[in-house]
PDB file of C-alpha atoms and ligand atoms in Angstrom:
ATOM      1  CA  MET A   1     -14.884 -91.095 135.801  1.00  0.00           C
ATOM      2  CA  LYS A   2     -14.663 -88.418 137.906  1.00  0.00           C
ATOM      3  CA  ALA A   3     -16.515 -86.530 134.769  1.00  0.00           C
ATOM      4  CA  GLY A   4     -19.254 -89.162 134.418  1.00  0.00           C
ATOM      5  CA  ILE A   5     -19.700 -89.619 138.796  1.00  0.00           C
ATOM      6  CA  ALA A   6     -20.366 -85.764 138.381  1.00  0.00           C
ATOM      7  CA  SER A   7     -22.624 -86.118 135.370  1.00  0.00           C
ATOM      8  CA  ILE A   8     -24.484 -89.180 137.355  1.00  0.00           C
ATOM      9  CA  ARG A   9     -25.637 -87.301 140.591  1.00  0.00           C
ATOM     10  CA  LYS A  10     -26.907 -83.794 138.425  1.00  0.00           C
ATOM     11  CA  GLU A  11     -29.451 -86.165 136.806  1.00  0.00           C
ATOM     12  CA  LEU A  12     -30.147 -87.932 140.004  1.00  0.00           C
ATOM     13  CA  ALA A  13     -30.568 -85.315 142.243  1.00  0.00           C
ATOM     14  CA  GLY A  14     -33.751 -84.050 143.352  1.00  0.00           C
ATOM     15  CA  ILE A  15     -34.732 -87.351 142.881  1.00  0.00           C
ATOM     16  CA  TYR A  16     -32.869 -89.640 145.173  1.00  0.00           C
ATOM     17  CA  SER A  17     -31.337 -88.327 148.522  1.00  0.00           C
ATOM     18  CA  GLY A  18     -27.691 -88.226 148.603  1.00  0.00           C
ATOM     19  CA  GLY A  19     -26.945 -90.838 150.055  1.00  0.00           C
ATOM     20  CA  GLU A  20     -28.804 -93.238 147.703  1.00  0.00           C
ATOM     21  CA  ILE A  21     -26.997 -91.142 144.970  1.00  0.00           C
ATOM     22  CA  GLU A  22     -23.650 -92.414 145.976  1.00  0.00           C
ATOM     23  CA  SER A  23     -24.513 -96.287 146.891  1.00  0.00           C
ATOM     24  CA  LEU A  24     -25.810 -95.635 143.381  1.00  0.00           C
ATOM     25  CA  ILE A  25     -22.964 -94.722 141.607  1.00  0.00           C
ATOM     26  CA  PHE A  26     -20.797 -97.590 143.127  1.00  0.00           C
ATOM     27  CA  LEU A  27     -23.235-100.620 142.316  1.00  0.00           C
ATOM     28  CA  ILE A  28     -23.319 -98.965 138.639  1.00  0.00           C
ATOM     29  CA  PHE A  29     -19.668 -98.880 139.106  1.00  0.00           C
ATOM     30  CA  GLU A  30     -18.933-102.144 140.338  1.00  0.00           C
ATOM     31  CA  LYS A  31     -21.698-103.518 137.633  1.00  0.00           C
ATOM     32  CA  LEU A  32     -19.857-102.087 134.695  1.00  0.00           C
ATOM     33  CA  LYS A  33     -16.103-103.232 135.510  1.00  0.00           C
ATOM     34  CA  GLY A  34     -16.634-105.113 138.612  1.00  0.00           C
ATOM     35  CA  TYR A  35     -15.426-103.124 140.611  1.00  0.00           C
ATOM     36  CA  SER A  36     -15.102-103.170 144.529  1.00  0.00           C
ATOM     37  CA  ARG A  37     -15.122 -99.933 147.053  1.00  0.00           C
ATOM     38  CA  THR A  38     -11.638 -99.539 146.506  1.00  0.00           C
ATOM     39  CA  GLN A  39     -10.991-100.120 143.597  1.00  0.00           C
ATOM     40  CA  TYR A  40     -13.659 -97.951 143.216  1.00  0.00           C
ATOM     41  CA  LEU A  41     -12.466 -95.042 144.691  1.00  0.00           C
ATOM     42  CA  LEU A  42      -8.681 -95.193 143.434  1.00  0.00           C
ATOM     43  CA  ALA A  43     -10.718 -95.393 139.484  1.00  0.00           C
ATOM     44  CA  ALA A  44     -12.085 -91.642 140.238  1.00  0.00           C
ATOM     45  CA  ASP A  45      -9.101 -90.772 136.811  1.00  0.00           C
ATOM     46  CA  GLU A  46      -9.557 -93.318 134.591  1.00  0.00           C
ATOM     47  CA  LYS A  47     -11.283 -92.842 131.463  1.00  0.00           C
ATOM     48  CA  LEU A  48     -14.559 -94.407 130.070  1.00  0.00           C
ATOM     49  CA  SER A  49     -14.928 -96.143 126.694  1.00  0.00           C
ATOM     50  CA  GLU A  50     -17.878 -94.472 124.901  1.00  0.00           C
ATOM     51  CA  GLU A  51     -19.643 -98.016 125.508  1.00  0.00           C
ATOM     52  CA  GLU A  52     -19.989 -97.852 128.808  1.00  0.00           C
ATOM     53  CA  LEU A  53     -20.489 -92.984 128.555  1.00  0.00           C
ATOM     54  CA  ILE A  54     -23.525 -94.698 126.775  1.00  0.00           C
ATOM     55  CA  ARG A  55     -24.465 -97.839 129.169  1.00  0.00           C
ATOM     56  CA  ILE A  56     -24.375 -95.543 132.234  1.00  0.00           C
ATOM     57  CA  GLU A  57     -26.557 -93.686 130.451  1.00  0.00           C
ATOM     58  CA  GLU A  58     -29.216 -95.326 130.226  1.00  0.00           C
ATOM     59  CA  ILE A  59     -29.243 -96.664 132.993  1.00  0.00           C
ATOM     60  CA  VAL A  60     -29.439 -93.238 134.000  1.00  0.00           C
ATOM     61  CA  ALA A  61     -32.372 -92.556 132.568  1.00  0.00           C
ATOM     62  CA  ARG A  62     -33.835 -95.735 133.864  1.00  0.00           C
ATOM     63  CA  LEU A  63     -33.317 -94.372 137.255  1.00  0.00           C
ATOM     64  CA  LYS A  64     -34.762 -91.820 136.001  1.00  0.00           C
ATOM     65  CA  ASN A  65     -38.181 -93.317 135.981  1.00  0.00           C
ATOM     66  CA  HIS A  66     -37.571 -94.776 139.368  1.00  0.00           C
ATOM     67  CA  GLU A  67     -36.993 -98.617 138.529  1.00  0.00           C
ATOM     68  CA  PRO A  68     -34.757-100.329 140.429  1.00  0.00           C
ATOM     69  CA  ILE A  69     -31.446-100.738 140.482  1.00  0.00           C
ATOM     70  CA  GLN A  70     -31.914-104.428 141.390  1.00  0.00           C
ATOM     71  CA  TYR A  71     -33.868-104.279 138.076  1.00  0.00           C
ATOM     72  CA  ILE A  72     -31.760-102.523 136.376  1.00  0.00           C
ATOM     73  CA  LEU A  73     -28.486-104.319 137.018  1.00  0.00           C
ATOM     74  CA  GLY A  74     -30.392-107.844 137.250  1.00  0.00           C
ATOM     75  CA  GLU A  75     -28.407-108.252 140.909  1.00  0.00           C
ATOM     76  CA  THR A  76     -29.112-107.968 143.545  1.00  0.00           C
ATOM     77  CA  GLU A  77     -26.694-109.079 147.053  1.00  0.00           C
ATOM     78  CA  PHE A  78     -28.371-110.887 150.129  1.00  0.00           C
ATOM     79  CA  TYR A  79     -26.981-111.744 153.891  1.00  0.00           C
ATOM     80  CA  GLY A  80     -23.777-111.461 151.581  1.00  0.00           C
ATOM     81  CA  LEU A  81     -25.214-112.751 149.012  1.00  0.00           C
ATOM     82  CA  PRO A  82     -25.142-112.704 144.981  1.00  0.00           C
ATOM     83  CA  PHE A  83     -28.768-112.652 143.352  1.00  0.00           C
ATOM     84  CA  TYR A  84     -30.531-112.513 139.607  1.00  0.00           C
ATOM     85  CA  SER A  85     -33.639-109.548 139.524  1.00  0.00           C
ATOM     86  CA  VAL A  86     -36.015-109.933 137.467  1.00  0.00           C
ATOM     87  CA  PRO A  87     -39.255-108.054 137.427  1.00  0.00           C
ATOM     88  CA  GLY A  88     -41.578-110.267 138.347  1.00  0.00           C
ATOM     89  CA  VAL A  89     -39.972-111.057 140.928  1.00  0.00           C
ATOM     90  CA  LEU A  90     -40.518-108.782 144.781  1.00  0.00           C
ATOM     91  CA  ILE A  91     -36.541-107.709 145.202  1.00  0.00           C
ATOM     92  CA  PRO A  92     -34.622-109.302 148.551  1.00  0.00           C
ATOM     93  CA  ARG A  93     -35.251-106.336 151.026  1.00  0.00           C
ATOM     94  CA  PRO A  94     -33.570-105.720 154.397  1.00  0.00           C
ATOM     95  CA  GLU A  95     -35.805-106.799 157.081  1.00  0.00           C
ATOM     96  CA  THR A  96     -35.519-110.066 155.301  1.00  0.00           C
ATOM     97  CA  GLU A  97     -32.139-110.983 156.149  1.00  0.00           C
ATOM     98  CA  GLU A  98     -32.875-109.733 159.376  1.00  0.00           C
ATOM     99  CA  LEU A  99     -35.306-113.028 159.508  1.00  0.00           C
ATOM    100  CA  VAL A 100     -33.051-115.159 158.355  1.00  0.00           C
ATOM    101  CA  GLN A 101     -30.515-114.684 160.602  1.00  0.00           C
ATOM    102  CA  TRP A 102     -32.925-115.355 163.682  1.00  0.00           C
ATOM    103  CA  ILE A 103     -33.294-118.297 162.349  1.00  0.00           C
ATOM    104  CA  ILE A 104     -29.411-118.936 161.456  1.00  0.00           C
ATOM    105  CA  GLN A 105     -29.200-118.515 165.453  1.00  0.00           C
ATOM    106  CA  GLU A 106     -32.056-119.923 166.030  1.00  0.00           C
ATOM    107  CA  ASN A 107     -31.547-123.570 164.599  1.00  0.00           C
ATOM    108  CA  GLN A 108     -27.937-124.592 164.410  1.00  0.00           C
ATOM    109  CA  LEU A 109     -28.688-128.138 164.618  1.00  0.00           C
ATOM    110  CA  PRO A 110     -27.737-131.935 163.358  1.00  0.00           C
ATOM    111  CA  ALA A 111     -28.865-131.355 159.199  1.00  0.00           C
ATOM    112  CA  PRO A 112     -32.265-129.903 159.345  1.00  0.00           C
ATOM    113  CA  THR A 113     -34.969-129.857 156.390  1.00  0.00           C
ATOM    114  CA  ILE A 114     -36.538-127.259 155.927  1.00  0.00           C
ATOM    115  CA  LEU A 115     -39.300-125.175 153.181  1.00  0.00           C
ATOM    116  CA  ASP A 116     -39.813-121.881 152.367  1.00  0.00           C
ATOM    117  CA  MET A 117     -42.721-120.736 150.770  1.00  0.00           C
ATOM    118  CA  GLY A 118     -43.418-118.219 148.141  1.00  0.00           C
ATOM    119  CA  THR A 119     -38.971-118.435 147.941  1.00  0.00           C
ATOM    120  CA  GLY A 120     -39.570-115.117 145.514  1.00  0.00           C
ATOM    121  CA  THR A 121     -35.509-115.081 144.408  1.00  0.00           C
ATOM    122  CA  GLY A 122     -35.153-117.984 146.735  1.00  0.00           C
ATOM    123  CA  CYS A 123     -33.296-116.007 149.046  1.00  0.00           C
ATOM    124  CA  ILE A 124     -34.084-116.171 152.032  1.00  0.00           C
ATOM    125  CA  ALA A 125     -34.430-120.298 150.520  1.00  0.00           C
ATOM    126  CA  ILE A 126     -30.831-120.198 149.351  1.00  0.00           C
ATOM    127  CA  ALA A 127     -29.279-117.996 152.245  1.00  0.00           C
ATOM    128  CA  LEU A 128     -30.104-120.939 155.294  1.00  0.00           C
ATOM    129  CA  ARG A 129     -28.258-123.676 153.008  1.00  0.00           C
ATOM    130  CA  LYS A 130     -25.220-121.619 152.550  1.00  0.00           C
ATOM    131  CA  ASN A 131     -25.665-121.173 156.644  1.00  0.00           C
ATOM    132  CA  ILE A 132     -26.499-123.634 158.667  1.00  0.00           C
ATOM    133  CA  LEU A 133     -24.350-126.836 158.360  1.00  0.00           C
ATOM    134  CA  LYS A 134     -26.647-129.826 156.406  1.00  0.00           C
ATOM    135  CA  SER A 135     -28.786-128.054 156.018  1.00  0.00           C
ATOM    136  CA  THR A 136     -31.190-130.149 153.383  1.00  0.00           C
ATOM    137  CA  VAL A 137     -34.061-126.792 151.993  1.00  0.00           C
ATOM    138  CA  ILE A 138     -36.543-126.872 149.922  1.00  0.00           C
ATOM    139  CA  ALA A 139     -38.811-123.744 148.384  1.00  0.00           C
ATOM    140  CA  CYS A 140     -41.901-123.286 147.012  1.00  0.00           C
ATOM    141  CA  ASP A 141     -43.976-120.666 144.337  1.00  0.00           C
ATOM    142  CA  VAL A 142     -46.797-120.843 142.632  1.00  0.00           C
ATOM    143  CA  SER A 143     -45.108-118.351 140.148  1.00  0.00           C
ATOM    144  CA  PRO A 144     -42.877-119.445 137.098  1.00  0.00           C
ATOM    145  CA  VAL A 145     -40.596-116.642 136.896  1.00  0.00           C
ATOM    146  CA  CYS A 146     -40.357-117.058 140.203  1.00  0.00           C
ATOM    147  CA  ILE A 147     -39.828-120.562 140.159  1.00  0.00           C
ATOM    148  CA  GLU A 148     -37.136-120.417 137.187  1.00  0.00           C
ATOM    149  CA  THR A 149     -35.475-117.345 139.180  1.00  0.00           C
ATOM    150  CA  ALA A 150     -34.317-119.468 141.906  1.00  0.00           C
ATOM    151  CA  ARG A 151     -33.916-122.522 140.608  1.00  0.00           C
ATOM    152  CA  ARG A 152     -30.847-119.787 138.933  1.00  0.00           C
ATOM    153  CA  ASN A 153     -30.418-117.754 141.800  1.00  0.00           C
ATOM    154  CA  SER A 154     -29.371-122.167 143.145  1.00  0.00           C
ATOM    155  CA  ASP A 155     -27.424-122.068 140.506  1.00  0.00           C
ATOM    156  CA  LEU A 156     -25.611-119.165 140.623  1.00  0.00           C
ATOM    157  CA  ASN A 157     -24.500-119.937 144.035  1.00  0.00           C
ATOM    158  CA  SER A 158     -23.920-124.273 143.944  1.00  0.00           C
ATOM    159  CA  ALA A 159     -27.177-124.045 146.977  1.00  0.00           C
ATOM    160  CA  GLY A 160     -28.696-127.368 145.063  1.00  0.00           C
ATOM    161  CA  ILE A 161     -31.732-126.238 147.219  1.00  0.00           C
ATOM    162  CA  SER A 162     -35.128-127.706 145.332  1.00  0.00           C
ATOM    163  CA  VAL A 163     -37.292-125.754 143.405  1.00  0.00           C
ATOM    164  CA  ILE A 164     -41.713-126.561 143.549  1.00  0.00           C
ATOM    165  CA  GLU A 165     -44.267-125.620 142.315  1.00  0.00           C
ATOM    166  CA  TYR A 166     -46.843-124.574 145.138  1.00  0.00           C
ATOM    167  CA  ASP A 167     -50.506-122.908 145.279  1.00  0.00           C
ATOM    168  CA  MET A 168     -50.586-122.853 149.176  1.00  0.00           C
ATOM    169  CA  LEU A 169     -53.738-121.047 147.836  1.00  0.00           C
ATOM    170  CA  LYS A 170     -54.749-123.876 145.971  1.00  0.00           C
ATOM    171  CA  GLN A 171     -52.928-126.391 147.711  1.00  0.00           C
ATOM    172  CA  ILE A 172     -52.175-127.196 143.830  1.00  0.00           C
ATOM    173  CA  PRO A 173     -50.225-129.728 142.742  1.00  0.00           C
ATOM    174  CA  GLU A 174     -50.301-132.032 145.278  1.00  0.00           C
ATOM    175  CA  ILE A 175     -46.863-132.733 147.722  1.00  0.00           C
ATOM    176  CA  SER A 176     -45.531-135.137 149.656  1.00  0.00           C
ATOM    177  CA  LEU A 177     -42.392-133.811 151.658  1.00  0.00           C
ATOM    178  CA  PRO A 178     -40.819-135.022 154.173  1.00  0.00           C
ATOM    179  CA  GLU A 179     -41.153-134.143 157.851  1.00  0.00           C
ATOM    180  CA  LEU A 180     -39.671-131.069 158.465  1.00  0.00           C
ATOM    181  CA  ASP A 181     -38.367-129.257 160.530  1.00  0.00           C
ATOM    182  CA  ILE A 182     -38.461-125.617 160.273  1.00  0.00           C
ATOM    183  CA  VAL A 183     -41.272-123.905 158.130  1.00  0.00           C
ATOM    184  CA  VAL A 184     -40.289-120.337 157.483  1.00  0.00           C
ATOM    185  CA  SER A 185     -42.459-117.626 154.568  1.00  0.00           C
ATOM    186  CA  ASN A 186     -41.995-114.408 154.004  1.00  0.00           C
ATOM    187  CA  PRO A 187     -45.861-113.950 152.410  1.00  0.00           C
ATOM    188  CA  PRO A 188     -47.338-110.812 150.751  1.00  0.00           C
ATOM    189  CA  TYR A 189     -49.161-108.644 153.331  1.00  0.00           C
ATOM    190  CA  VAL A 190     -49.512-104.924 152.197  1.00  0.00           C
ATOM    191  CA  ARG A 191     -53.058-104.361 152.109  1.00  0.00           C
ATOM    192  CA  GLU A 192     -54.867-102.740 149.206  1.00  0.00           C
ATOM    193  CA  THR A 193     -55.733 -99.728 151.457  1.00  0.00           C
ATOM    194  CA  GLU A 194     -51.673 -99.322 151.761  1.00  0.00           C
ATOM    195  CA  LYS A 195     -50.858 -98.998 148.326  1.00  0.00           C
ATOM    196  CA  VAL A 196     -50.973 -95.020 149.060  1.00  0.00           C
ATOM    197  CA  LYS A 197     -48.307 -94.954 151.461  1.00  0.00           C
ATOM    198  CA  MET A 198     -46.048 -96.448 149.231  1.00  0.00           C
ATOM    199  CA  GLU A 199     -42.795 -95.751 146.054  1.00  0.00           C
ATOM    200  CA  LYS A 200     -43.112 -95.738 142.729  1.00  0.00           C
ATOM    201  CA  ASN A 201     -40.553 -97.706 142.252  1.00  0.00           C
ATOM    202  CA  VAL A 202     -42.042-101.479 144.699  1.00  0.00           C
ATOM    203  CA  LEU A 203     -45.777-100.163 142.645  1.00  0.00           C
ATOM    204  CA  GLU A 204     -44.873 -99.631 139.366  1.00  0.00           C
ATOM    205  CA  TYR A 205     -42.378-102.188 138.930  1.00  0.00           C
ATOM    206  CA  GLU A 206     -42.530-105.022 141.938  1.00  0.00           C
ATOM    207  CA  PRO A 207     -45.067-108.649 141.121  1.00  0.00           C
ATOM    208  CA  GLU A 208     -48.769-107.169 143.131  1.00  0.00           C
ATOM    209  CA  LEU A 209     -48.254-110.900 142.961  1.00  0.00           C
ATOM    210  CA  ALA A 210     -45.742-111.213 146.001  1.00  0.00           C
ATOM    211  CA  LEU A 211     -46.887-107.766 147.384  1.00  0.00           C
ATOM    212  CA  PHE A 212     -51.069-107.706 148.311  1.00  0.00           C
ATOM    213  CA  VAL A 213     -53.495-108.881 149.782  1.00  0.00           C
ATOM    214  CA  PRO A 214     -57.173-108.363 150.061  1.00  0.00           C
ATOM    215  CA  ASP A 215     -58.389-105.531 153.453  1.00  0.00           C
ATOM    216  CA  GLU A 216     -60.259-107.692 154.624  1.00  0.00           C
ATOM    217  CA  ARG A 217     -58.181-111.254 154.575  1.00  0.00           C
ATOM    218  CA  PRO A 218     -54.515-109.639 156.318  1.00  0.00           C
ATOM    219  CA  LEU A 219     -53.581-112.745 157.488  1.00  0.00           C
ATOM    220  CA  LEU A 220     -54.740-115.209 154.470  1.00  0.00           C
ATOM    221  CA  PHE A 221     -51.353-116.301 154.060  1.00  0.00           C
ATOM    222  CA  TYR A 222     -49.945-116.789 157.586  1.00  0.00           C
ATOM    223  CA  GLU A 223     -53.543-119.448 157.961  1.00  0.00           C
ATOM    224  CA  ARG A 224     -53.026-120.993 155.484  1.00  0.00           C
ATOM    225  CA  ILE A 225     -48.793-121.254 156.019  1.00  0.00           C
ATOM    226  CA  ALA A 226     -50.003-122.185 159.807  1.00  0.00           C
ATOM    227  CA  ASP A 227     -52.546-124.772 159.050  1.00  0.00           C
ATOM    228  CA  PHE A 228     -49.838-126.038 156.714  1.00  0.00           C
ATOM    229  CA  ALA A 229     -47.312-126.152 159.247  1.00  0.00           C
ATOM    230  CA  ARG A 230     -48.891-128.150 162.166  1.00  0.00           C
ATOM    231  CA  LYS A 231     -49.056-130.560 158.634  1.00  0.00           C
ATOM    232  CA  ASN A 232     -45.696-131.007 158.756  1.00  0.00           C
ATOM    233  CA  LEU A 233     -43.756-130.511 161.090  1.00  0.00           C
ATOM    234  CA  ARG A 234     -41.984-132.244 163.005  1.00  0.00           C
ATOM    235  CA  ASN A 235     -42.853-132.257 166.901  1.00  0.00           C
ATOM    236  CA  GLY A 236     -40.667-129.058 167.813  1.00  0.00           C
ATOM    237  CA  GLY A 237     -40.246-127.702 164.041  1.00  0.00           C
ATOM    238  CA  ARG A 238     -40.371-124.838 163.559  1.00  0.00           C
ATOM    239  CA  LEU A 239     -42.546-122.014 162.122  1.00  0.00           C
ATOM    240  CA  TYR A 240     -40.835-118.528 161.129  1.00  0.00           C
ATOM    241  CA  PHE A 241     -42.994-115.343 159.107  1.00  0.00           C
ATOM    242  CA  GLU A 242     -42.119-112.369 157.709  1.00  0.00           C
ATOM    243  CA  ILE A 243     -45.154-110.502 158.839  1.00  0.00           C
ATOM    244  CA  ASN A 244     -46.796-106.390 158.896  1.00  0.00           C
ATOM    245  CA  GLU A 245     -45.763-104.255 161.022  1.00  0.00           C
ATOM    246  CA  ALA A 246     -49.229-103.673 161.773  1.00  0.00           C
ATOM    247  CA  PHE A 247     -50.762-107.836 162.828  1.00  0.00           C
ATOM    248  CA  GLY A 248     -48.391-108.522 164.612  1.00  0.00           C
ATOM    249  CA  HIS A 249     -50.493-109.195 167.750  1.00  0.00           C
ATOM    250  CA  GLU A 250     -52.684-110.767 165.353  1.00  0.00           C
ATOM    251  CA  CYS A 251     -50.458-112.289 163.679  1.00  0.00           C
ATOM    252  CA  THR A 252     -49.484-114.297 167.219  1.00  0.00           C
ATOM    253  CA  GLU A 253     -52.185-114.534 168.297  1.00  0.00           C
ATOM    254  CA  MET A 254     -53.257-116.843 164.904  1.00  0.00           C
ATOM    255  CA  LEU A 255     -50.813-119.557 165.845  1.00  0.00           C
ATOM    256  CA  GLN A 256     -51.454-119.495 169.738  1.00  0.00           C
ATOM    257  CA  GLU A 257     -55.073-120.956 168.693  1.00  0.00           C
ATOM    258  CA  LYS A 258     -54.064-122.290 166.265  1.00  0.00           C
ATOM    259  CA  GLY A 259     -52.066-124.805 169.432  1.00  0.00           C
ATOM    260  CA  PHE A 260     -48.069-123.213 168.079  1.00  0.00           C
ATOM    261  CA  SER A 261     -46.245-122.258 171.175  1.00  0.00           C
ATOM    262  CA  ASP A 262     -43.711-120.281 172.782  1.00  0.00           C
ATOM    263  CA  VAL A 263     -44.606-117.730 169.811  1.00  0.00           C
ATOM    264  CA  LYS A 264     -42.517-114.681 169.988  1.00  0.00           C
ATOM    265  CA  LEU A 265     -42.911-111.405 168.019  1.00  0.00           C
ATOM    266  CA  ARG A 266     -40.235-109.966 167.106  1.00  0.00           C
ATOM    267  CA  LYS A 267     -39.146-105.722 165.148  1.00  0.00           C
ATOM    268  CA  ASP A 268     -37.162-104.991 162.611  1.00  0.00           C
ATOM    269  CA  ILE A 269     -34.036-103.339 163.177  1.00  0.00           C
ATOM    270  CA  HIS A 270     -36.103 -99.395 162.134  1.00  0.00           C
ATOM    271  CA  GLY A 271     -38.824-100.476 165.904  1.00  0.00           C
ATOM    272  CA  LYS A 272     -41.242-102.856 163.639  1.00  0.00           C
ATOM    273  CA  ASP A 273     -42.998-105.999 164.261  1.00  0.00           C
ATOM    274  CA  ARG A 274     -41.902-107.462 161.362  1.00  0.00           C
ATOM    275  CA  MET A 275     -40.704-110.464 162.725  1.00  0.00           C
ATOM    276  CA  VAL A 276     -42.433-114.305 163.839  1.00  0.00           C
ATOM    277  CA  GLY A 277     -41.283-117.474 165.523  1.00  0.00           C
ATOM    278  CA  CYS A 278     -42.842-120.218 167.160  1.00  0.00           C
ATOM    279  CA  ARG A 279     -42.797-123.740 167.247  1.00  0.00           C
ATOM    280  CA  LEU A 280     -45.696-127.688 167.324  1.00  0.00           C
ATOM    281  CA  LEU A 281     -45.588-129.006 170.488  1.00  0.00           C
ATOM    282  CA  LYS A 282     -47.392-132.064 169.124  1.00  0.00           C
ATOM    283  CA  ALA A 283     -49.528-133.600 172.191  1.00  0.00           C
TER     284      ALA A 283
HETATM  285  N1  LIG B 301     -41.818-105.274 153.282  1.00  0.00           N
HETATM  286  C1  LIG B 301     -42.189-105.443 151.569  1.00  0.00           C
HETATM  287  C2  LIG B 301     -42.806-103.994 151.247  1.00  0.00           C
HETATM  288  O1  LIG B 301     -43.476-103.605 151.945  1.00  0.00           O
HETATM  289  C3  LIG B 301     -43.822-106.480 151.721  1.00  0.00           C
HETATM  290  C4  LIG B 301     -43.210-107.715 151.272  1.00  0.00           C
HETATM  291  C5  LIG B 301     -43.515-108.940 151.614  1.00  0.00           C
HETATM  292  O2  LIG B 301     -45.008-108.110 150.975  1.00  0.00           O
HETATM  293  N2  LIG B 301     -43.795-109.793 151.566  1.00  0.00           N
HETATM  294  O3  LIG B 301     -42.637-103.643 150.667  1.00  0.00           O
END
């Protein structure tokens, strides 16, 4: 393995940082051999088969084109759980784990009903289902590949969430839901003009549908979801969003204007406004 590792380091140098390269190497061997971190460290002297060497070469060639490792390997991890990761479906992000953690901490109520809007891989919905006891979790998405992937991920994690088709902008198909305790969403929030500062691996490989909003309507999805939540949340129910760091104040104001109470803005681990949570208190 030593020689294989040295050659990956050499091929990827200059394209990825040293730290990134080491994580990539571990992920490759985890996938190829099923090794844990310790097994990987102990296996340095093992010989690699011809097939393994060819597979590594293929992976490295794709990495050199900036293709995300999650798509190359077909899987990733979110909140300590495994997820299939395929093109057309946004790769789960660490910031979103922070949102999930907040919701879990704040909602250990008995058997809540939760809806995740624009679920992608299903990562938020499944992580909540696995960590909030007796929760019923419904996830929706407009994209067929997301619906299929979220269902596969639910099976992979024995989560038993329901995944349904729903276009939140057009509001079709019409859906009728039980009264909800929690609505959560990480909708598209990157403005078209922000493309210039984005990395190749995101821009060239990840789905535009999950990422972008028109410059002139940055809160498009948030407004729709807030209206939807007003109709479908029970009295005292909560709404949570992941947000664009540039729109913390606009987002909290919009929620207050729409009648939500207790609106809280939270920063992510990098100190950026990233999450909003609020409650619906009906008169
Ligand atoms: N945080 C993601 C990114 O910057 C965007 C996720 C989203 O639009 N919901 O790539």
